[in-house]
CSV table of C-alpha atoms and ligand atoms in Angstrom, one decimal:
chain,number,residue,atom,x,y,z
A,1,UNK,CA,15.5,89.2,-19.2
A,2,UNK,CA,18.6,88.2,-17.9
A,3,UNK,CA,21.4,90.6,-19.3
A,4,UNK,CA,23.0,88.9,-22.1
A,5,UNK,CA,26.8,89.3,-22.1
A,6,UNK,CA,28.3,90.7,-25.9
A,7,UNK,CA,30.9,88.9,-27.4
A,8,UNK,CA,31.1,91.2,-29.8
A,9,UNK,CA,30.9,90.3,-33.7
A,10,UNK,CA,32.8,87.8,-35.8
A,11,UNK,CA,34.0,87.6,-39.2
A,12,UNK,CA,35.9,85.2,-41.2
A,13,UNK,CA,39.2,86.6,-40.6
A,14,UNK,CA,39.0,86.6,-36.8
A,15,UNK,CA,39.8,83.6,-34.4
A,16,UNK,CA,35.9,82.9,-34.3
A,17,UNK,CA,36.7,81.1,-37.5
A,18,UNK,CA,37.6,77.5,-36.9
A,19,UNK,CA,39.6,77.2,-40.0
A,20,UNK,CA,42.2,79.4,-38.4
A,21,UNK,CA,43.0,76.6,-35.7
A,22,UNK,CA,43.8,74.0,-38.3
A,23,UNK,CA,47.5,74.6,-38.5
A,24,UNK,CA,47.8,74.5,-34.6
A,25,UNK,CA,45.9,71.4,-34.3
A,26,UNK,CA,45.7,69.5,-37.4
A,27,UNK,CA,43.1,68.1,-39.6
A,28,UNK,CA,41.2,65.5,-37.7
A,29,UNK,CA,39.9,67.5,-34.8
A,30,UNK,CA,38.6,70.3,-37.0
A,31,UNK,CA,37.1,67.8,-39.6
A,32,UNK,CA,35.3,66.2,-36.9
A,33,UNK,CA,34.0,69.9,-35.3
A,34,UNK,CA,32.8,70.6,-38.7
A,35,UNK,CA,30.7,67.5,-39.0
A,36,UNK,CA,29.1,68.0,-35.9
A,37,UNK,CA,28.5,71.4,-36.5
A,38,UNK,CA,26.3,70.2,-39.4
A,39,UNK,CA,24.3,67.9,-37.1
A,40,UNK,CA,23.9,70.8,-34.3
A,41,UNK,CA,23.2,73.6,-36.6
A,42,UNK,CA,20.3,75.9,-35.4
A,43,UNK,CA,20.4,74.5,-31.9
A,44,UNK,CA,20.1,77.1,-29.5
A,45,UNK,CA,22.1,77.1,-26.6
A,46,UNK,CA,22.1,79.5,-23.6
A,47,UNK,CA,25.3,79.7,-21.3
A,48,UNK,CA,24.4,80.8,-17.6
A,49,UNK,CA,26.9,82.0,-14.8
A,50,UNK,CA,27.4,84.8,-12.7
A,51,UNK,CA,29.7,87.2,-13.9
A,52,UNK,CA,30.9,88.6,-17.6
A,53,UNK,CA,34.7,89.2,-16.3
A,54,UNK,CA,37.4,87.8,-14.3
A,55,UNK,CA,37.7,84.2,-13.7
A,56,UNK,CA,38.1,81.1,-16.0
A,57,UNK,CA,34.5,80.8,-16.9
A,58,UNK,CA,33.9,84.4,-18.3
A,59,UNK,CA,37.6,83.7,-20.2
A,60,UNK,CA,36.4,80.5,-21.6
A,61,UNK,CA,32.8,81.8,-22.7
A,62,UNK,CA,33.8,84.8,-24.1
A,63,UNK,CA,36.2,82.6,-26.4
A,64,UNK,CA,33.9,79.8,-27.4
A,65,UNK,CA,30.6,81.6,-28.2
A,66,UNK,CA,32.1,83.6,-31.4
A,67,UNK,CA,33.2,80.3,-32.4
A,68,UNK,CA,29.5,78.4,-31.8
A,69,UNK,CA,27.9,81.0,-33.3
A,70,UNK,CA,30.3,81.0,-36.5
A,71,UNK,CA,29.4,77.2,-37.0
A,72,UNK,CA,25.6,77.7,-37.1
A,73,UNK,CA,24.7,76.8,-33.4
A,74,UNK,CA,23.2,79.9,-31.5
A,75,UNK,CA,24.9,80.4,-28.7
A,76,UNK,CA,24.0,83.1,-25.7
A,77,UNK,CA,25.4,83.9,-22.6
A,78,UNK,CA,23.4,85.1,-19.8
A,79,UNK,CA,24.1,86.4,-16.3
A,80,UNK,CA,22.3,85.7,-13.3
A,81,UNK,CA,20.9,88.6,-10.7
A,82,UNK,CA,22.9,89.2,-8.0
A,83,UNK,CA,23.8,91.7,-5.6
A,84,UNK,CA,27.3,91.7,-2.9
A,85,UNK,CA,25.2,89.6,-0.2
A,86,UNK,CA,24.3,87.0,-2.8
A,87,UNK,CA,27.8,86.8,-4.4
A,88,UNK,CA,29.4,86.3,-0.5
A,89,UNK,CA,27.2,83.4,-0.1
A,90,UNK,CA,28.2,81.9,-3.6
A,91,UNK,CA,31.3,82.6,-3.1
A,92,UNK,CA,31.1,80.7,0.0
A,93,UNK,CA,29.4,77.9,-1.6
A,94,UNK,CA,32.0,77.8,-4.0
A,95,UNK,CA,34.9,77.4,-1.0
A,96,UNK,CA,32.4,75.0,0.6
A,97,UNK,CA,32.3,73.0,-2.3
A,98,UNK,CA,36.0,72.7,-2.5
A,99,UNK,CA,35.8,71.4,1.2
A,100,UNK,CA,36.3,74.8,3.2
A,101,UNK,CA,33.8,75.3,6.5
A,102,UNK,CA,30.6,77.4,5.7
A,103,UNK,CA,27.7,78.0,8.1
A,104,UNK,CA,24.8,77.2,6.0
A,105,UNK,CA,21.7,79.2,8.0
A,106,UNK,CA,18.0,79.5,6.8
A,107,UNK,CA,19.0,83.0,5.8
A,108,UNK,CA,21.4,82.2,3.6
A,109,UNK,CA,19.1,79.2,1.9
A,110,UNK,CA,16.6,81.3,1.5
A,111,UNK,CA,18.8,84.2,-0.1
A,112,UNK,CA,20.2,81.7,-2.3
A,113,UNK,CA,17.1,80.3,-3.4
A,114,UNK,CA,15.2,83.8,-3.8
A,115,UNK,CA,18.0,85.2,-6.2
A,116,UNK,CA,17.8,81.8,-8.1
A,117,UNK,CA,14.0,82.2,-8.2
A,118,UNK,CA,13.9,85.8,-9.5
A,119,UNK,CA,16.6,84.7,-12.1
A,120,UNK,CA,14.3,82.1,-13.5
A,121,UNK,CA,11.5,84.3,-13.8
A,122,UNK,CA,13.7,86.5,-15.7
A,123,UNK,CA,15.1,83.6,-18.2
A,124,UNK,CA,13.7,82.9,-21.6
A,125,UNK,CA,12.5,79.6,-22.6
A,126,UNK,CA,13.5,79.6,-26.6
A,127,UNK,CA,16.6,77.7,-26.2
A,128,UNK,CA,17.4,73.8,-26.5
A,129,UNK,CA,20.2,73.3,-24.1
A,130,UNK,CA,21.1,75.9,-20.9
A,131,UNK,CA,24.2,75.3,-19.6
A,132,UNK,CA,24.7,76.6,-16.2
A,133,UNK,CA,28.0,77.3,-14.6
A,134,UNK,CA,29.0,76.6,-11.3
A,135,UNK,CA,27.2,76.8,-8.0
A,136,UNK,CA,25.7,80.3,-8.6
A,137,UNK,CA,22.9,79.5,-10.7
A,138,UNK,CA,22.6,75.9,-9.8
A,139,UNK,CA,19.0,76.0,-8.4
A,140,UNK,CA,17.4,77.6,-11.6
A,141,UNK,CA,16.7,74.5,-13.4
A,142,UNK,CA,14.1,74.0,-10.4
A,143,UNK,CA,12.8,77.3,-10.5
A,144,UNK,CA,12.0,76.9,-14.6
A,145,UNK,CA,8.8,75.6,-15.6
A,146,UNK,CA,9.6,74.9,-19.3
A,147,UNK,CA,10.5,71.3,-19.5
A,148,UNK,CA,10.9,70.4,-23.1
A,149,UNK,CA,15.0,71.6,-23.0
A,150,UNK,CA,18.1,69.9,-21.9
A,151,UNK,CA,19.6,71.1,-18.8
A,152,UNK,CA,23.5,70.7,-18.1
A,153,UNK,CA,25.1,71.8,-14.9
A,154,UNK,CA,29.0,72.3,-15.7
A,155,UNK,CA,31.0,72.4,-12.7
A,156,UNK,CA,34.1,74.0,-13.1
A,157,UNK,CA,35.4,73.3,-9.3
A,158,UNK,CA,37.1,70.5,-7.5
A,159,UNK,CA,34.0,69.1,-5.8
A,160,UNK,CA,35.7,65.7,-4.8
A,161,UNK,CA,35.8,66.1,-1.1
A,162,UNK,CA,33.2,69.1,-0.7
A,163,UNK,CA,31.6,70.4,2.6
A,164,UNK,CA,28.9,68.0,3.4
A,165,UNK,CA,26.2,70.6,4.3
A,166,UNK,CA,26.3,72.7,1.1
A,167,UNK,CA,26.5,69.5,-0.7
A,168,UNK,CA,23.5,68.1,0.9
A,169,UNK,CA,21.6,71.4,0.2
A,170,UNK,CA,22.9,71.8,-3.6
A,171,UNK,CA,22.5,68.2,-4.9
A,172,UNK,CA,18.9,67.7,-5.2
A,173,UNK,CA,19.1,71.2,-7.5
A,174,UNK,CA,22.1,69.5,-9.0
A,175,UNK,CA,20.7,66.1,-9.8
A,176,UNK,CA,17.6,68.0,-11.5
A,177,UNK,CA,19.9,68.3,-14.8
A,178,UNK,CA,20.0,66.3,-17.3
A,179,UNK,CA,23.7,65.5,-17.4
A,180,UNK,CA,26.7,67.0,-15.1
A,181,UNK,CA,30.1,68.0,-16.8
A,182,UNK,CA,33.2,67.7,-14.5
A,183,UNK,CA,36.5,68.7,-15.4
A,184,UNK,CA,37.8,65.1,-14.4
A,185,UNK,CA,36.5,62.1,-12.7
A,186,UNK,CA,37.9,62.6,-9.1
A,187,UNK,CA,35.9,65.9,-9.0
A,188,UNK,CA,32.7,64.0,-8.8
A,189,UNK,CA,31.3,63.9,-5.4
A,190,UNK,CA,30.8,60.3,-4.3
A,191,UNK,CA,27.2,60.3,-3.8
A,192,UNK,CA,26.1,62.3,-7.0
A,193,UNK,CA,23.2,60.1,-8.6
A,194,UNK,CA,23.0,61.3,-12.5
A,195,UNK,CA,22.3,58.9,-15.5
A,196,UNK,CA,24.6,61.1,-17.9
A,197,UNK,CA,28.1,62.6,-16.3
A,198,UNK,CA,30.6,63.8,-18.9
A,199,UNK,CA,34.2,64.8,-18.2
A,200,UNK,CA,35.6,67.8,-20.4
A,201,UNK,CA,38.3,69.7,-19.1
A,202,UNK,CA,38.6,73.4,-20.3
A,203,UNK,CA,40.9,74.7,-22.8
A,204,UNK,CA,42.7,77.9,-23.8
A,205,UNK,CA,42.4,79.7,-26.8
A,206,UNK,CA,45.5,80.0,-28.8
A,207,UNK,CA,44.6,82.8,-31.0
A,208,UNK,CA,43.0,85.3,-28.5
A,209,UNK,CA,44.5,88.5,-27.3
A,210,UNK,CA,45.9,86.5,-24.3
A,211,UNK,CA,47.6,83.9,-26.1
A,212,UNK,CA,48.7,85.0,-29.4
A,213,UNK,CA,52.2,85.2,-30.4
A,214,UNK,CA,54.1,88.4,-29.1
A,215,UNK,CA,57.6,89.4,-30.5
A,216,UNK,CA,59.5,89.0,-27.2
A,217,UNK,CA,61.0,92.6,-27.6
A,218,UNK,CA,57.5,94.0,-27.2
A,219,UNK,CA,56.4,91.7,-24.1
A,220,UNK,CA,59.7,93.0,-22.4
A,221,UNK,CA,59.1,96.9,-23.1
A,222,UNK,CA,55.4,96.2,-21.7
A,223,UNK,CA,57.1,94.8,-18.4
A,224,UNK,CA,60.1,97.7,-18.8
A,225,UNK,CA,57.0,100.1,-18.8
A,226,UNK,CA,55.5,98.7,-15.7
A,227,UNK,CA,58.7,99.4,-13.5
A,228,UNK,CA,59.8,95.8,-13.4
A,229,UNK,CA,63.6,95.5,-13.6
A,230,UNK,CA,64.3,93.5,-16.9
A,231,UNK,CA,67.9,92.8,-15.9
A,232,UNK,CA,66.9,90.4,-12.7
A,233,UNK,CA,64.9,87.7,-12.7
A,234,UNK,CA,60.8,87.8,-12.7
A,235,UNK,CA,58.9,85.2,-11.0
A,236,UNK,CA,55.1,85.8,-11.8
A,237,UNK,CA,51.6,84.5,-10.8
A,238,UNK,CA,48.5,85.7,-12.8
A,239,UNK,CA,45.5,84.7,-10.3
A,240,UNK,CA,42.3,86.2,-8.9
A,241,UNK,CA,43.2,86.8,-4.9
A,242,UNK,CA,41.5,84.1,-3.7
A,243,UNK,CA,42.7,82.0,-0.8
A,244,UNK,CA,42.9,78.8,-3.0
A,245,UNK,CA,45.5,80.5,-5.1
A,246,UNK,CA,47.8,81.1,-2.2
A,247,UNK,CA,48.9,84.4,-2.8
A,248,UNK,CA,50.7,84.4,0.7
A,249,UNK,CA,52.4,81.5,0.1
A,250,UNK,CA,53.4,82.6,-3.3
A,251,UNK,CA,55.4,85.6,-1.6
A,252,UNK,CA,56.5,83.5,1.1
A,253,UNK,CA,58.3,81.2,-1.3
A,254,UNK,CA,59.6,84.3,-3.2
A,255,UNK,CA,61.2,85.6,-0.4
A,256,UNK,CA,62.9,82.2,0.6
A,257,UNK,CA,64.2,82.5,-3.1
A,258,UNK,CA,65.3,86.0,-2.7
A,259,UNK,CA,67.4,84.5,0.2
A,260,UNK,CA,70.0,82.8,-2.4
A,261,UNK,CA,69.2,85.6,-5.3
A,262,UNK,CA,69.2,88.6,-4.0
A,263,UNK,CA,68.0,90.5,-7.4
A,264,UNK,CA,65.0,88.2,-8.2
A,265,UNK,CA,61.6,90.3,-7.8
A,266,UNK,CA,57.8,88.5,-7.9
A,267,UNK,CA,54.8,90.2,-9.9
A,268,UNK,CA,51.3,89.0,-9.0
A,269,UNK,CA,48.8,90.2,-11.3
A,270,UNK,CA,45.1,89.6,-10.4
A,271,UNK,CA,41.9,90.6,-11.8
A,272,UNK,CA,38.6,91.3,-9.6
A,273,UNK,CA,36.0,89.2,-10.6
A,274,UNK,CA,32.6,90.6,-10.3
A,275,UNK,CA,31.2,87.6,-8.5
A,276,UNK,CA,34.5,87.4,-5.8
A,277,UNK,CA,33.4,89.9,-3.2
A,278,UNK,CA,36.5,87.9,-0.9
A,279,UNK,CA,39.1,89.6,-3.4
A,280,UNK,CA,39.6,93.1,-1.9
A,281,UNK,CA,40.6,91.9,1.5
A,282,UNK,CA,43.4,89.7,0.0
A,283,UNK,CA,44.7,92.4,-2.3
A,284,UNK,CA,44.9,94.9,1.2
A,285,UNK,CA,47.0,92.4,2.5
A,286,UNK,CA,49.2,91.9,-0.5
A,287,UNK,CA,49.5,95.9,-0.8
A,288,UNK,CA,50.8,95.9,2.5
A,289,UNK,CA,53.5,93.5,1.6
A,290,UNK,CA,54.4,95.5,-1.6
A,291,UNK,CA,54.6,98.7,0.6
A,292,UNK,CA,57.7,97.0,2.2
A,293,UNK,CA,59.3,95.4,-0.7
A,294,UNK,CA,60.5,97.2,-3.6
A,295,UNK,CA,61.1,93.9,-5.6
A,296,UNK,CA,57.0,92.5,-5.3
A,297,UNK,CA,54.6,94.1,-7.5
A,298,UNK,CA,51.2,93.8,-7.8
A,299,UNK,CA,49.1,94.9,-10.7
A,300,UNK,CA,45.5,94.3,-11.3
A,301,UNK,CA,42.6,94.9,-14.4
A,302,UNK,CA,41.7,98.2,-12.3
A,303,UNK,CA,45.0,99.8,-13.3
A,304,UNK,CA,44.8,98.6,-16.9
A,305,UNK,CA,46.2,95.1,-17.2
A,306,UNK,CA,44.3,93.6,-19.4
A,307,UNK,CA,44.7,90.5,-21.5
A,308,UNK,CA,47.9,91.9,-23.8
A,309,UNK,CA,49.5,93.0,-20.6
A,310,UNK,CA,48.7,89.2,-19.3
A,311,UNK,CA,50.4,88.0,-22.6
A,312,UNK,CA,53.3,89.8,-22.4
A,313,UNK,CA,53.9,89.4,-18.5
A,314,UNK,CA,53.4,85.7,-19.2
A,315,UNK,CA,55.9,85.7,-22.1
A,316,UNK,CA,58.6,87.9,-20.5
A,317,UNK,CA,58.5,86.5,-17.3
A,318,UNK,CA,61.6,84.0,-16.5
A,319,UNK,CA,59.5,81.6,-14.1
A,320,UNK,CA,55.8,81.3,-13.6
A,321,UNK,CA,54.3,80.3,-10.5
A,322,UNK,CA,50.8,78.9,-9.6
A,323,UNK,CA,50.7,77.8,-6.2
A,324,UNK,CA,47.2,76.9,-5.8
A,325,UNK,CA,45.8,74.6,-3.0
A,326,UNK,CA,42.6,74.0,-4.6
A,327,UNK,CA,41.9,74.3,-8.6
A,328,UNK,CA,39.4,73.4,-10.8
A,329,UNK,CA,41.5,73.3,-13.7
A,330,UNK,CA,43.6,76.4,-13.9
A,331,UNK,CA,43.8,77.7,-17.0
A,332,UNK,CA,46.7,79.9,-16.3
A,333,UNK,CA,48.8,76.8,-16.3
A,334,UNK,CA,47.8,75.8,-19.7
A,335,UNK,CA,48.4,79.7,-20.4
A,336,UNK,CA,51.9,79.5,-19.3
A,337,UNK,CA,53.0,76.2,-20.4
A,338,UNK,CA,51.5,77.3,-24.3
A,339,UNK,CA,54.1,80.3,-24.2
A,340,UNK,CA,56.5,77.5,-23.5
A,341,UNK,CA,57.2,78.8,-20.0
A,342,UNK,CA,58.2,76.6,-17.2
A,343,UNK,CA,56.2,76.7,-14.1
A,344,UNK,CA,56.2,75.7,-10.6
A,345,UNK,CA,53.0,74.8,-9.5
A,346,UNK,CA,50.8,73.0,-6.6
A,347,UNK,CA,49.6,70.0,-7.0
A,348,UNK,CA,45.8,70.5,-6.8
A,349,UNK,CA,43.3,69.6,-9.0
A,350,UNK,CA,43.1,69.9,-12.8
A,351,UNK,CA,47.1,71.4,-12.5
A,352,UNK,CA,48.7,68.1,-12.9
A,353,UNK,CA,46.8,66.8,-16.1
A,354,UNK,CA,48.3,69.7,-17.7
A,355,UNK,CA,51.9,69.1,-16.8
A,356,UNK,CA,54.3,67.4,-19.5
A,357,UNK,CA,54.9,63.8,-18.0
A,358,UNK,CA,58.3,64.2,-17.1
A,359,UNK,CA,58.4,67.2,-15.5
A,360,UNK,CA,55.8,66.4,-12.5
A,361,UNK,CA,58.8,67.1,-10.0
A,362,UNK,CA,57.8,70.8,-10.4
A,363,UNK,CA,54.3,70.1,-8.7
A,364,UNK,CA,54.7,71.2,-5.1
A,365,UNK,CA,52.9,70.7,-2.2
A,366,UNK,CA,54.8,73.3,0.2
A,367,UNK,CA,56.1,76.9,0.2
A,368,UNK,CA,59.5,75.1,0.7
A,369,UNK,CA,59.4,72.7,-1.8
A,370,UNK,CA,57.8,75.6,-4.4
A,371,UNK,CA,61.0,77.9,-3.2
A,372,UNK,CA,63.4,74.9,-4.0
A,373,UNK,CA,62.0,74.4,-7.6
A,374,UNK,CA,62.0,78.0,-8.5
A,375,UNK,CA,65.6,78.0,-7.3
A,376,UNK,CA,66.6,74.6,-9.3
A,377,UNK,CA,64.8,76.3,-12.5
A,378,UNK,CA,66.7,79.3,-12.1
A,379,UNK,CA,69.6,77.5,-11.7
A,380,UNK,CA,69.2,75.2,-14.7
A,381,UNK,CA,67.9,77.4,-17.9
A,382,UNK,CA,68.4,74.0,-19.9
A,383,UNK,CA,66.0,72.1,-18.1
A,384,UNK,CA,63.6,75.7,-17.8
A,385,UNK,CA,63.8,75.7,-21.6
A,386,UNK,CA,63.0,71.8,-22.6
A,387,UNK,CA,60.2,72.0,-19.6
A,388,UNK,CA,58.4,74.8,-21.4
A,389,UNK,CA,59.2,73.0,-24.7
A,390,UNK,CA,57.5,69.9,-23.8
A,391,UNK,CA,54.7,71.9,-21.9
A,392,UNK,CA,53.4,73.4,-25.3
A,393,UNK,CA,52.8,70.1,-26.8
A,394,UNK,CA,51.3,68.9,-24.1
A,395,UNK,CA,48.7,71.8,-24.1
A,396,UNK,CA,48.6,71.5,-28.2
A,397,UNK,CA,47.4,67.9,-27.9
A,398,UNK,CA,44.8,68.5,-25.2
A,399,UNK,CA,44.0,72.1,-24.1
A,400,UNK,CA,43.3,74.2,-27.0
A,401,UNK,CA,40.0,75.4,-27.7
A,402,UNK,CA,39.1,73.0,-30.8
A,403,UNK,CA,39.5,70.1,-28.2
A,404,UNK,CA,36.8,71.6,-26.1
A,405,UNK,CA,34.4,72.7,-28.7
A,406,UNK,CA,34.6,69.1,-30.1
A,407,UNK,CA,34.0,67.5,-26.9
A,408,UNK,CA,30.8,70.1,-26.3
A,409,UNK,CA,29.8,69.3,-29.6
A,410,UNK,CA,29.8,65.5,-29.1
A,411,UNK,CA,28.1,65.9,-25.4
A,412,UNK,CA,24.9,68.0,-26.9
A,413,UNK,CA,24.6,65.8,-30.0
A,414,UNK,CA,24.4,62.8,-27.7
A,415,UNK,CA,21.9,64.6,-25.2
A,416,UNK,CA,19.7,65.9,-28.2
A,417,UNK,CA,20.2,62.4,-30.2
A,418,UNK,CA,21.3,64.2,-33.2
B,501,UDP,N1,43.4,86.4,-15.3
B,501,UDP,C1,43.2,87.4,-15.8
B,501,UDP,N2,44.1,88.7,-15.2
B,501,UDP,C2,44.4,88.5,-14.1
B,501,UDP,C3,43.9,87.4,-13.3
B,501,UDP,C4,43.7,86.3,-14.1
B,501,UDP,O1,43.2,87.7,-17.2
B,501,UDP,O2,44.8,89.4,-13.6
B,501,UDP,C5,42.7,85.3,-16.0
B,501,UDP,C6,43.7,84.4,-16.4
B,501,UDP,O3,44.6,84.8,-17.5
B,501,UDP,C7,43.0,83.1,-16.9
B,501,UDP,C8,41.6,83.1,-16.0
B,501,UDP,O4,41.4,84.9,-15.7
B,501,UDP,O5,42.6,83.0,-18.2
B,501,UDP,C9,41.5,82.4,-14.7
B,501,UDP,O6,41.2,81.0,-15.0
B,501,UDP,P1,41.8,80.0,-14.0
B,501,UDP,O7,40.9,78.7,-14.4
B,501,UDP,O8,43.0,80.1,-13.6
B,501,UDP,O9,41.0,80.4,-12.5
B,501,UDP,P2,39.9,80.7,-11.9
B,501,UDP,O10,39.9,82.3,-11.9
B,501,UDP,O11,38.7,80.3,-12.8
B,501,UDP,O12,39.7,80.1,-10.5
């Protein structure tokens, strides 16, 4: 059997009770979710991805599944089999689907398909709907013989201009699904031929440990405890160590800011995801920079930085950076805006849609622009404050967990003709 990820028990007092979101998002959406859940009661859904921790998909599933279950929908989360070689290949696919070069050899194809075949053999058939996340398990459907279920391929990355060789290889496997879900219309590869394509952006959970309200005083104590100086400005990027998140570009932008504001500090917080072997090399390069710069900090989940600390850093930082070059959605952008924090971010993928309309000038395309925007916001705290406030309302309206659950319930009800 494919390993099942435990997301803990739920009880009515916890965030898995949908009623607890009513004060944050209003009645209409909660009532619709309750109505949809009545027609979906007893439906069995199996989410399949490659890792239980690190990155946005794991973050989303760990929050969604307890709520699904509390609403009477059977939701499981299973992890495919993989080893370092397989995850190196699938990280290459991930990058290639976002446009990077990749050498697609027969050995690569063989390894990828063999792992999918083994995972398919280990998959139980007693579900009504399978939701397959991202490229790692995209060929499972091909190897599974039980045919009565609905299969959904959920794409979390920007596949608008994929590497042709990798896309042509994966496309037939993806097209075997009954539906595909993309974060936005622009991400659909031009030649995808599927009858049902849905557009559903991800969302953050305002009640999770990562996003719950925390007293500022506590956040500042957490930050001080890590050795960062609270008397000087703090810039923060929270991201996997991935070339598309451009951590080295962030360091260059920070150094440009530092030429004007000597005390400024940069904190990089980065989780190491189980399916992302590329991260270690990037972390090593960053550590070499940290060694020569006392105002540059790097923290990882390996040194105890968990959800609570990420929350505290996001709330206590002066400015947030998310200098992505390519991005599926970028949950961290909504996480920052929900905390009413101003953010300078790359104009990539799903990031612009999260920005409040009047503050899109803080979407950047270069290191120089990023530095200029950071300096401007440091010098204009009134603009920074109103940007954060507008960002919070934008996230409330569109990118909180109930919106995602409502959209997914609508899709599943449609696919199952309920
Ligand atoms: N994250 C975290 N700790 C870290 C780095 C990232 O908890 O050190 C979380 C982050 O808060 C967010 C998710 O991982 O919830 C990253 O999602 P995003 O969509 O921004 O990027 P992805 O990693 O999926 O490309």
